[in-house]
Coordinates of C-alpha atoms and ligand atoms in Angstrom, one line a residue:
M1 CA 106.1 90.1 97.0
A2 CA 109.2 92.1 97.6
L3 CA 110.1 95.7 96.8
I4 CA 113.6 95.6 95.2
V5 CA 115.8 98.6 94.2
Q6 CA 118.2 97.7 91.4
K7 CA 121.0 100.0 90.4
Y8 CA 122.9 99.6 87.2
G9 CA 126.2 101.3 86.7
G10 CA 127.6 103.0 83.6
T11 CA 129.1 100.0 81.9
S12 CA 126.0 97.9 82.5
V13 CA 124.0 100.4 80.5
G14 CA 126.8 101.4 78.2
S15 CA 125.1 100.5 74.9
V16 CA 121.6 100.0 73.4
E17 CA 122.2 96.2 73.7
R18 CA 123.2 96.5 77.3
I19 CA 120.1 98.7 78.1
Q20 CA 117.9 96.0 76.5
S21 CA 119.6 93.3 78.4
V22 CA 119.1 95.2 81.7
A23 CA 115.5 95.8 80.8
K24 CA 115.1 92.1 80.3
R25 CA 116.5 91.4 83.8
V26 CA 114.2 94.1 85.3
R27 CA 111.2 92.6 83.5
E28 CA 112.1 89.1 84.8
T29 CA 112.3 90.4 88.4
V30 CA 108.8 91.9 88.0
Q31 CA 107.5 88.7 86.5
G32 CA 109.0 86.9 89.6
G33 CA 106.3 88.8 91.6
N34 CA 108.4 91.8 92.7
T35 CA 107.9 95.5 92.6
V36 CA 111.0 97.2 91.1
V37 CA 112.6 100.6 91.3
V38 CA 115.6 100.9 88.9
V39 CA 118.4 103.5 89.4
V40 CA 120.7 104.0 86.5
S41 CA 124.0 105.8 85.9
A42 CA 125.0 107.7 82.8
M43 CA 125.9 105.4 79.9
G44 CA 129.5 104.1 79.8
K45 CA 132.0 106.9 80.2
T46 CA 129.5 109.7 79.5
T47 CA 130.2 111.6 82.8
D48 CA 134.0 111.6 82.1
G49 CA 133.2 112.9 78.6
L50 CA 131.1 115.7 80.0
V51 CA 133.9 116.6 82.4
G52 CA 136.3 116.7 79.5
L53 CA 134.0 119.0 77.5
A54 CA 133.8 121.4 80.4
K55 CA 137.5 121.5 80.9
Q56 CA 137.9 122.6 77.2
I57 CA 135.8 125.6 78.0
S58 CA 137.1 126.5 81.4
P59 CA 139.9 125.2 83.6
N60 CA 137.9 125.8 86.7
P61 CA 134.2 125.7 85.8
S62 CA 131.6 126.8 88.4
R63 CA 130.3 123.9 90.5
R64 CA 126.7 124.9 89.7
E65 CA 127.2 124.6 86.0
M66 CA 129.1 121.3 86.4
D67 CA 126.1 119.9 88.2
M68 CA 123.8 121.2 85.4
L69 CA 126.1 119.5 82.9
L70 CA 126.8 116.2 84.6
S71 CA 123.2 115.5 85.7
T72 CA 122.3 115.3 82.0
G73 CA 124.1 112.0 81.6
E74 CA 121.7 110.1 83.8
Q75 CA 118.7 111.7 82.2
V76 CA 119.6 110.0 78.9
S77 CA 119.8 106.6 80.4
I78 CA 116.5 106.8 82.4
A79 CA 114.6 107.7 79.2
L80 CA 116.2 105.0 77.1
M81 CA 115.7 102.4 79.9
S82 CA 112.1 103.3 80.3
M83 CA 111.6 103.0 76.6
A84 CA 113.3 99.6 76.5
L85 CA 110.9 98.4 79.2
Q86 CA 107.8 99.8 77.5
E87 CA 108.9 98.1 74.3
M88 CA 108.8 94.8 76.1
G89 CA 105.3 95.5 77.3
Q90 CA 106.4 96.5 80.8
P91 CA 104.8 99.7 82.1
A92 CA 107.6 102.0 83.2
I93 CA 108.2 105.7 83.9
S94 CA 111.5 107.6 84.1
L95 CA 111.9 110.2 86.8
T96 CA 114.8 112.7 87.4
G97 CA 116.0 113.3 91.0
A98 CA 113.9 116.4 91.1
Q99 CA 110.8 114.6 89.9
V100 CA 111.1 111.9 92.5
G101 CA 111.8 114.5 95.2
I102 CA 115.3 113.6 96.2
V103 CA 116.0 116.6 98.3
T104 CA 119.6 117.4 99.1
E105 CA 121.7 120.1 100.8
A106 CA 122.1 123.2 98.7
E107 CA 125.7 122.2 98.0
Y108 CA 126.9 121.5 94.5
S109 CA 128.9 118.5 93.4
L110 CA 129.0 116.8 96.8
A111 CA 125.5 117.2 98.1
R112 CA 124.2 114.9 100.8
I113 CA 120.6 113.7 100.7
L114 CA 118.3 115.2 103.2
E115 CA 115.0 113.5 102.4
I116 CA 113.3 111.5 99.6
K117 CA 109.6 112.1 99.0
T118 CA 107.9 108.8 98.3
E119 CA 104.3 109.8 97.4
R120 CA 104.8 110.1 93.7
M121 CA 106.8 106.8 93.5
Q122 CA 104.2 105.0 95.6
R123 CA 101.5 106.1 93.2
H124 CA 103.4 104.8 90.1
L125 CA 104.3 101.6 91.9
E126 CA 100.6 101.0 92.8
Q127 CA 99.8 101.3 89.1
G128 CA 102.2 98.4 88.4
K129 CA 104.9 100.6 86.8
V130 CA 108.6 100.1 87.1
I131 CA 110.2 103.5 88.1
V132 CA 113.5 104.3 86.5
V133 CA 115.3 107.0 88.6
A134 CA 118.3 109.0 87.6
G135 CA 121.1 108.3 90.0
F136 CA 123.7 110.7 91.3
Q137 CA 121.4 113.7 91.3
G138 CA 118.9 115.6 93.5
I139 CA 117.3 118.9 94.0
S140 CA 117.9 121.6 96.7
S141 CA 114.6 122.6 98.3
I142 CA 115.9 125.9 99.6
D143 CA 117.8 127.6 96.8
E144 CA 115.1 127.7 94.1
L145 CA 115.1 124.0 93.2
E146 CA 118.7 123.9 92.1
I147 CA 120.0 120.6 90.5
T148 CA 122.7 119.1 92.7
T149 CA 124.9 116.0 92.3
L150 CA 126.1 113.7 95.0
G151 CA 129.7 113.2 94.0
R152 CA 131.3 110.9 91.4
G153 CA 130.0 107.3 91.8
G154 CA 127.0 108.7 93.7
S155 CA 124.4 106.5 92.0
D156 CA 125.1 103.8 94.5
T157 CA 124.1 106.3 97.2
S158 CA 120.9 107.3 95.3
A159 CA 119.9 103.6 95.1
V160 CA 120.5 102.7 98.8
A161 CA 118.9 106.0 99.9
L162 CA 115.8 105.2 97.8
A163 CA 115.8 101.7 99.3
A164 CA 115.8 103.2 102.8
A165 CA 113.0 105.8 102.0
L166 CA 110.8 103.1 100.4
K167 CA 111.6 100.6 103.1
A168 CA 112.6 98.2 100.3
N169 CA 113.3 94.5 101.0
L170 CA 116.6 94.5 99.0
C171 CA 118.9 96.8 97.2
E172 CA 120.9 95.2 94.4
I173 CA 123.9 97.0 92.9
Y174 CA 124.6 95.6 89.4
T175 CA 128.0 96.3 88.0
D176 CA 130.7 95.1 85.7
V177 CA 132.5 92.7 88.1
P178 CA 131.1 89.6 89.8
G179 CA 130.8 91.4 93.2
I180 CA 133.2 92.6 95.8
L181 CA 136.6 91.0 95.5
T182 CA 139.6 91.1 97.8
T183 CA 141.0 93.8 95.6
D184 CA 140.3 95.5 92.2
P185 CA 140.2 92.5 89.8
R186 CA 141.2 94.8 86.9
L187 CA 144.6 95.3 88.6
V188 CA 144.9 91.9 90.2
P189 CA 143.3 89.1 88.1
Q190 CA 143.7 86.6 91.0
A191 CA 141.6 88.7 93.3
K192 CA 139.0 86.5 95.0
L193 CA 135.2 87.1 95.2
M194 CA 133.8 87.4 98.7
D195 CA 130.4 85.9 99.4
E196 CA 129.8 88.3 102.3
I197 CA 131.5 91.4 103.8
T198 CA 130.4 93.4 106.8
C199 CA 129.4 97.0 106.3
D200 CA 132.3 98.2 108.4
E201 CA 134.8 96.3 106.4
M202 CA 133.3 97.6 103.2
L203 CA 133.2 101.1 104.5
E204 CA 137.0 101.0 105.1
L205 CA 137.6 99.5 101.6
A206 CA 135.3 101.9 99.9
S207 CA 136.7 105.0 101.6
L208 CA 140.2 103.8 100.8
G209 CA 139.4 103.8 97.1
A210 CA 137.7 100.5 96.2
K211 CA 135.2 102.2 93.9
V212 CA 132.9 99.2 93.5
L213 CA 130.6 101.0 96.1
H214 CA 130.3 104.7 96.9
P215 CA 131.2 104.8 100.7
R216 CA 128.1 106.9 101.5
S217 CA 125.9 104.1 100.1
V218 CA 127.5 101.7 102.6
E219 CA 126.9 104.2 105.4
I220 CA 123.2 104.5 104.6
A221 CA 122.9 100.7 104.3
K222 CA 124.5 100.4 107.7
N223 CA 122.4 103.1 109.3
Y224 CA 119.1 101.8 108.0
G225 CA 119.9 98.1 107.9
I226 CA 119.3 97.8 104.2
P227 CA 120.0 94.3 102.8
L228 CA 122.6 95.1 100.1
V229 CA 124.1 92.9 97.4
V230 CA 126.7 93.7 94.7
R231 CA 126.5 91.5 91.6
S232 CA 127.3 91.3 87.9
S233 CA 124.7 92.5 85.4
W234 CA 126.1 90.0 82.9
T235 CA 125.4 86.8 84.9
D236 CA 122.9 85.3 87.4
D237 CA 125.6 84.6 90.0
P238 CA 124.6 85.7 93.5
G239 CA 127.5 88.3 94.0
T240 CA 128.5 89.6 97.4
K241 CA 126.2 90.4 100.4
V242 CA 127.1 93.5 102.4
V243 CA 126.0 92.6 105.9
S244 CA 124.9 95.1 108.6
P245 CA 124.0 94.7 112.2
I246 CA 120.4 95.5 113.1
P247 CA 120.4 99.3 113.4
K248 CA 118.7 101.6 116.0
P249 CA 115.5 103.1 114.4
R250 CA 116.2 106.5 113.0
P251 CA 114.1 109.1 111.1
L252 CA 114.2 109.3 107.3
V253 CA 114.5 113.1 107.5
G254 CA 118.1 114.3 107.5
L255 CA 118.9 110.9 105.8
E256 CA 122.5 111.6 105.2
I257 CA 123.0 114.2 107.9
T258 CA 123.8 111.6 110.5
K259 CA 125.6 112.2 113.8
A260 CA 129.2 112.2 112.7
V261 CA 130.5 110.4 115.7
D262 CA 128.9 107.2 117.1
A263 CA 131.4 106.4 119.8
V264 CA 134.3 107.7 121.8
E265 CA 136.8 104.9 122.5
F266 CA 139.8 104.9 124.8
D267 CA 142.7 102.6 125.7
T268 CA 145.0 103.5 128.5
D269 CA 147.2 100.5 128.1
Q270 CA 149.5 101.6 125.3
A271 CA 153.2 102.2 125.0
K272 CA 155.1 103.7 122.0
V273 CA 158.3 102.7 120.2
A274 CA 159.7 105.0 117.6
L275 CA 162.6 104.4 115.3
L276 CA 163.8 107.7 114.1
R277 CA 165.8 108.4 110.9
V278 CA 165.5 105.0 109.3
P279 CA 166.5 104.8 105.6
D280 CA 163.7 105.5 103.2
R281 CA 163.8 102.3 101.1
P282 CA 161.6 99.3 100.5
G283 CA 161.8 96.5 103.1
I284 CA 162.5 98.5 106.3
A285 CA 158.9 98.4 107.6
A286 CA 158.6 94.7 106.4
R287 CA 161.7 93.8 108.3
L288 CA 160.7 95.6 111.5
F289 CA 157.1 94.4 111.6
G290 CA 158.1 91.0 110.4
E291 CA 160.3 90.6 113.4
I292 CA 157.7 92.1 115.7
A293 CA 155.1 89.6 114.4
R294 CA 157.6 86.7 114.9
Q295 CA 157.8 87.8 118.6
N296 CA 154.0 87.5 118.7
V297 CA 153.5 91.2 119.6
N298 CA 150.4 92.9 118.4
V299 CA 150.9 96.3 117.0
D300 CA 148.2 98.9 117.1
L301 CA 148.8 102.3 115.5
I302 CA 151.6 102.5 113.0
I303 CA 152.7 105.8 111.7
Q304 CA 155.5 106.5 109.2
S305 CA 156.5 110.0 108.5
I306 CA 158.7 111.6 105.9
H307 CA 161.9 113.6 106.4
E308 CA 163.9 115.8 104.3
G309 CA 166.6 113.6 102.6
N310 CA 166.5 109.9 102.6
S311 CA 165.1 108.9 106.0
N312 CA 161.8 108.2 107.7
D313 CA 160.5 107.9 111.3
I314 CA 158.4 104.9 112.1
A315 CA 156.4 105.0 115.3
F316 CA 154.1 102.3 116.6
T317 CA 152.2 101.5 119.7
V318 CA 151.8 98.2 121.5
V319 CA 150.1 97.1 124.7
K320 CA 152.2 98.0 127.7
N321 CA 153.2 94.5 128.7
A322 CA 154.6 93.9 125.2
L323 CA 156.8 96.9 125.3
L324 CA 160.0 95.1 126.3
K325 CA 159.8 92.7 123.5
A326 CA 158.9 95.4 120.9
E327 CA 161.8 97.6 122.2
A328 CA 164.2 94.7 122.0
V329 CA 163.3 94.1 118.3
A330 CA 163.7 97.8 117.5
E331 CA 167.0 98.0 119.3
A332 CA 168.2 94.9 117.5
I333 CA 167.3 96.2 114.1
A334 CA 168.5 99.8 114.6
P335 CA 172.3 99.0 114.2
A336 CA 171.7 97.3 110.9
L337 CA 170.0 100.5 109.7
R338 CA 172.8 102.6 110.9
S339 CA 175.2 101.0 108.5
H340 CA 173.2 102.1 105.5
P341 CA 175.2 104.6 103.4
A342 CA 172.2 106.8 102.8
N343 CA 171.8 107.3 106.5
D344 CA 174.0 110.1 107.4
R345 CA 172.7 110.4 110.9
E346 CA 172.2 107.4 113.1
A347 CA 168.8 105.7 113.5
E348 CA 167.6 106.0 117.1
V349 CA 165.0 104.1 119.2
I350 CA 162.8 106.1 121.5
V351 CA 160.4 104.5 123.9
E352 CA 157.4 106.0 125.8
K353 CA 156.4 103.5 128.6
Q354 CA 152.8 104.6 129.0
M355 CA 150.3 106.4 126.8
A356 CA 146.6 106.5 126.2
K357 CA 144.8 106.3 122.9
I358 CA 141.6 108.1 122.4
S359 CA 139.5 107.7 119.3
I360 CA 136.3 108.9 117.7
A361 CA 134.5 106.5 115.4
G362 CA 131.5 106.8 113.1
A363 CA 130.6 106.4 109.4
G364 CA 129.1 109.9 109.5
M365 CA 132.7 111.3 109.4
I366 CA 133.1 110.3 105.8
G367 CA 133.7 113.4 103.6
R368 CA 133.6 115.7 106.6
P369 CA 137.2 116.9 107.2
G370 CA 135.8 119.3 109.8
I371 CA 135.2 116.5 112.3
A372 CA 138.9 115.7 112.8
A373 CA 139.6 119.4 113.2
Q374 CA 136.7 119.6 115.7
M375 CA 138.3 116.7 117.7
F376 CA 141.7 118.4 117.8
K377 CA 140.0 121.7 118.8
A378 CA 138.1 120.0 121.7
L379 CA 141.3 118.4 122.9
S380 CA 143.2 121.6 122.7
A381 CA 140.5 123.5 124.6
A382 CA 140.8 120.8 127.3
N383 CA 144.6 121.4 127.3
V384 CA 145.4 117.9 126.0
N385 CA 148.5 117.6 123.9
I386 CA 148.2 115.2 121.0
E387 CA 151.2 113.0 120.3
M388 CA 150.4 110.8 117.4
I389 CA 147.4 111.0 115.1
S390 CA 146.1 108.2 112.8
T391 CA 143.0 108.4 110.7
S392 CA 140.8 106.4 108.4
E393 CA 137.6 107.9 107.0
V394 CA 135.6 106.3 109.8
K395 CA 138.0 106.8 112.7
V396 CA 140.4 109.3 114.1
S397 CA 142.8 108.2 116.9
C398 CA 145.2 110.2 118.9
T399 CA 147.7 109.1 121.5
I400 CA 147.9 111.4 124.5
A401 CA 149.4 111.4 128.1
P402 CA 147.5 108.9 130.3
D403 CA 146.8 111.6 132.9
D404 CA 144.9 113.6 130.2
C405 CA 142.6 110.7 129.3
D406 CA 139.6 111.5 131.5
R407 CA 139.6 115.1 130.4
A408 CA 139.9 114.1 126.8
I409 CA 136.9 111.6 127.0
Q410 CA 134.7 114.2 128.7
A411 CA 135.6 116.9 126.1
L412 CA 134.9 114.6 123.2
C413 CA 131.7 113.2 124.5
E414 CA 130.5 116.7 125.0
V415 CA 131.5 118.0 121.6
F416 CA 130.1 115.1 119.7
E417 CA 127.1 114.5 121.9
V418 CA 128.0 110.9 122.6
E419 CA 125.7 110.1 125.6
D420 CA 126.5 106.4 126.1
S421 CA 129.5 105.8 128.3
P422 CA 132.6 105.7 126.1
V423 CA 134.0 102.3 125.3
C424 CA 137.3 100.8 126.1
A425 CA 138.8 99.9 122.7
N426 CA 139.4 96.3 123.7
N427 CA 135.7 95.7 124.3
I428 CA 134.7 97.2 121.0
A429 CA 136.2 94.3 119.0
I430 CA 134.2 91.9 121.1
G431 CA 130.9 93.8 120.7
F432 CA 131.6 94.4 117.0
A433 CA 132.1 90.7 116.3
A434 CA 129.0 89.8 118.2
A435 CA 126.9 92.4 116.3
Q436 CA 128.2 91.1 113.0
G437 CA 127.0 87.6 114.0
A438 CA 126.3 86.8 110.3
I439 CA 130.0 86.4 109.7
A440 CA 131.7 84.2 112.1
S441 CA 134.7 86.2 113.3
S442 CA 136.8 83.1 113.7
N443 CA 136.5 82.4 110.0
A444 CA 137.2 85.9 108.9
P445 CA 140.6 86.3 107.4
P446 CA 142.9 88.9 109.1
V447 CA 142.9 91.0 105.9
R448 CA 139.6 91.4 104.1
G449 CA 140.8 93.3 101.1
V450 CA 143.2 95.7 99.6
A451 CA 142.2 99.1 98.1
L452 CA 144.0 101.5 95.9
D453 CA 143.4 105.2 95.4
I454 CA 145.7 106.7 92.8
N455 CA 144.0 110.1 93.1
Q456 CA 145.9 111.5 96.1
A457 CA 148.4 114.2 96.8
Q458 CA 150.4 114.9 100.0
I459 CA 151.3 118.1 101.7
A460 CA 153.6 118.2 104.7
I461 CA 154.0 121.0 107.2
R462 CA 157.4 120.7 108.9
H463 CA 158.7 121.9 112.2
V464 CA 155.3 122.1 114.0
P465 CA 155.8 122.8 117.7
D466 CA 154.7 120.0 120.0
R467 CA 152.0 121.8 122.0
P468 CA 148.2 121.6 122.4
G469 CA 146.2 123.4 119.7
L470 CA 148.5 123.2 116.8
A471 CA 146.8 120.3 115.1
A472 CA 143.4 122.0 115.7
Q473 CA 144.7 125.2 114.1
I474 CA 146.1 123.5 111.0
F475 CA 143.3 121.1 110.3
G476 CA 140.7 123.7 111.1
V477 CA 142.1 125.8 108.2
L478 CA 142.2 122.7 106.0
A479 CA 138.7 121.7 106.8
Q480 CA 137.4 125.1 105.8
K481 CA 139.0 124.9 102.4
I482 CA 138.5 121.2 101.7
S483 CA 135.2 119.6 101.1
A484 CA 136.8 116.3 100.4
S485 CA 138.3 114.0 102.9
I486 CA 141.7 114.2 104.3
Q487 CA 143.8 111.6 106.0
L488 CA 146.6 112.7 108.2
F489 CA 149.7 111.5 110.0
N490 CA 151.3 113.3 112.9
P491 CA 154.4 111.5 114.0
N492 CA 156.2 113.1 117.0
A493 CA 154.7 116.4 116.1
V494 CA 157.7 117.1 113.8
V495 CA 155.8 116.9 110.5
L496 CA 152.1 117.1 110.1
S497 CA 151.3 115.6 106.7
T498 CA 148.0 115.0 105.1
I499 CA 146.8 113.2 102.0
I500 CA 144.3 115.0 100.0
P501 CA 142.7 114.8 96.6
P502 CA 145.0 116.7 94.2
A503 CA 142.2 118.9 92.9
I504 CA 142.2 120.9 96.1
L505 CA 145.9 121.6 96.2
P506 CA 145.4 125.0 94.5
L507 CA 142.9 126.0 97.2
L508 CA 145.4 125.8 99.9
S509 CA 147.2 129.0 100.8
H510 CA 151.0 128.9 100.8
K511 CA 151.3 131.4 103.7
P512 CA 153.3 129.9 106.6
M513 CA 151.3 128.9 109.6
Q514 CA 151.6 131.1 112.6
K515 CA 153.5 129.4 115.3
Ligands
LIG1 P1 129.7 101.1 88.0 O1 129.8 101.9 86.8 O2 128.9 99.8 87.9 O3 129.2 101.9 89.2 P2 132.4 101.3 89.0 O4 133.4 101.5 87.9 O5 131.9 102.5 89.7 O6 131.1 100.6 88.3 O7 132.8 100.2 90.0 C1 133.2 98.9 89.6 C2 134.7 98.8 89.5 O8 135.2 98.9 90.8 C3 135.1 97.5 88.9 O9 135.1 97.5 87.5 C4 136.5 97.4 89.5 O10 137.5 97.8 88.6 C5 136.6 98.4 90.7 N1 136.9 97.8 92.0 C6 137.9 98.4 92.8 N2 138.0 97.7 93.9 C7 137.2 96.6 93.8 C8 136.9 95.5 94.6 N3 137.5 95.3 95.8 N4 136.0 94.6 94.2 C9 135.4 94.8 93.0 N5 135.6 95.8 92.2 C10 136.5 96.7 92.5
LIG2 N1 127.6 109.0 86.4 C1 128.2 109.4 87.7 C2 129.7 109.1 87.6 O1 130.2 108.7 86.7 C3 127.5 108.7 88.9 C4 127.7 107.2 88.9 O2 128.1 106.6 87.9 O3 127.5 106.6 90.0 O4 130.3 109.4 88.6
LIG3 MG1 130.1 103.2 90.6

């Protein structure tokens, strides 16, 4: 007999008929000899509707009242789902996040789960009931039992966290597509369904905007080794398995308050090629990197930065012994770019023969912009100048002078309490593939998927001096003001630009930074 947590998203419970159809599936799972905990989202587009209502009353409603409002959506669906189950003769009980004891930080609208009490759920399960839990919500234990929400799409996170707390055998995420596809099937009908994907791959896709899974749910699945499946609530097809390596045992208290950084990685074998002032038009990067690929040169970091006017800088790193080839390609392409009429100043190739790359990696960085700022601060305190910065939500990499590498490693290991000896980036790929044994790396395609996030805005800070501490100062300020994630680019320390959710733009002060 297995304990299964099943989560049904908004469309899956969008009407009375859908609720009845889901109840039937739940009942069949129970009849198959399983114990079932169901997590449901608000019906259809209810949450969007509630957001719209609030906006009609106030352009900037308080986060507390928004949580009070939005959490009501899920309360409707749990009650209806429980009724539908009872109507079929299946004993069931609906519980809100507070009634279950999903304890979160005292932080509205983006609260992380600290702990889930399981006693009450165990009692109901022993009585043969299906428990129907409201997704996306919790309760703060400190501030007078305040209702909190986990962030849009957070029901996935509720479900995987419940699976971890209950030590469930399986967590199934039922949705309105057949599983995880190579990209959003609503935008690209030819997108292909994947049978399996690794947690790390899914984390990248989810954090880049593939909303089929809330990134934090993937992080929890990875940390606690929860078998996770995404499938359609309309069919019996098996969907997509999200595969995690066997995790180290970890406590269930502080569930989502994980250590932000798992590893400090370094690579001292890098060189940089930069093409400055190339025309800002489609096809330039394709031409450059197409030619680089034809020469069989592996490119590591790629950073494109904006300029005033119609030009860009494109900088990339390669392993040192491929520098001559990469430089030759860039030099060969540069004259063709010079002839472009929009290019009033000449494109120029700059090469740096040796540099080191230092990275921090860890799923715990998701949604914590302060981590990147903390990294820059630590590097600045160690008097390490950062040249290029590249980020994803689970990794921040900086290129630095090779002589600074040891100091940088030491500083980062100290700040992020990474005790194991840091890893050379080349070895990571090997260890990673081995850990992910379930998916033969040789069969894995070079690109697993494509994600789109249309909800982004960009700010650029120009003329930033190239000296230690500046990135730390700027992103320290941003991190204080932003509770959402930021991604940033720092080419040649000329422009620091960052991509942020547009909603936080008004929060940023327009005062010029102190140089
Ligand atoms: P639910 O309400 O079930 O939680 P969501 O709307 O949050 O559903 O997530 C499912 C949606 O995610 C799909 O309808 C699809 O449009 C979108 N999506 C984006 N990227 C992907 C992807 N790579 N694979 C599958 N679905 C994706
Ligand atoms: N109802 C919430 C939302 O629409 C949570 C969820 O669906 O996961 O964001
Ligand atoms: Mg969702």
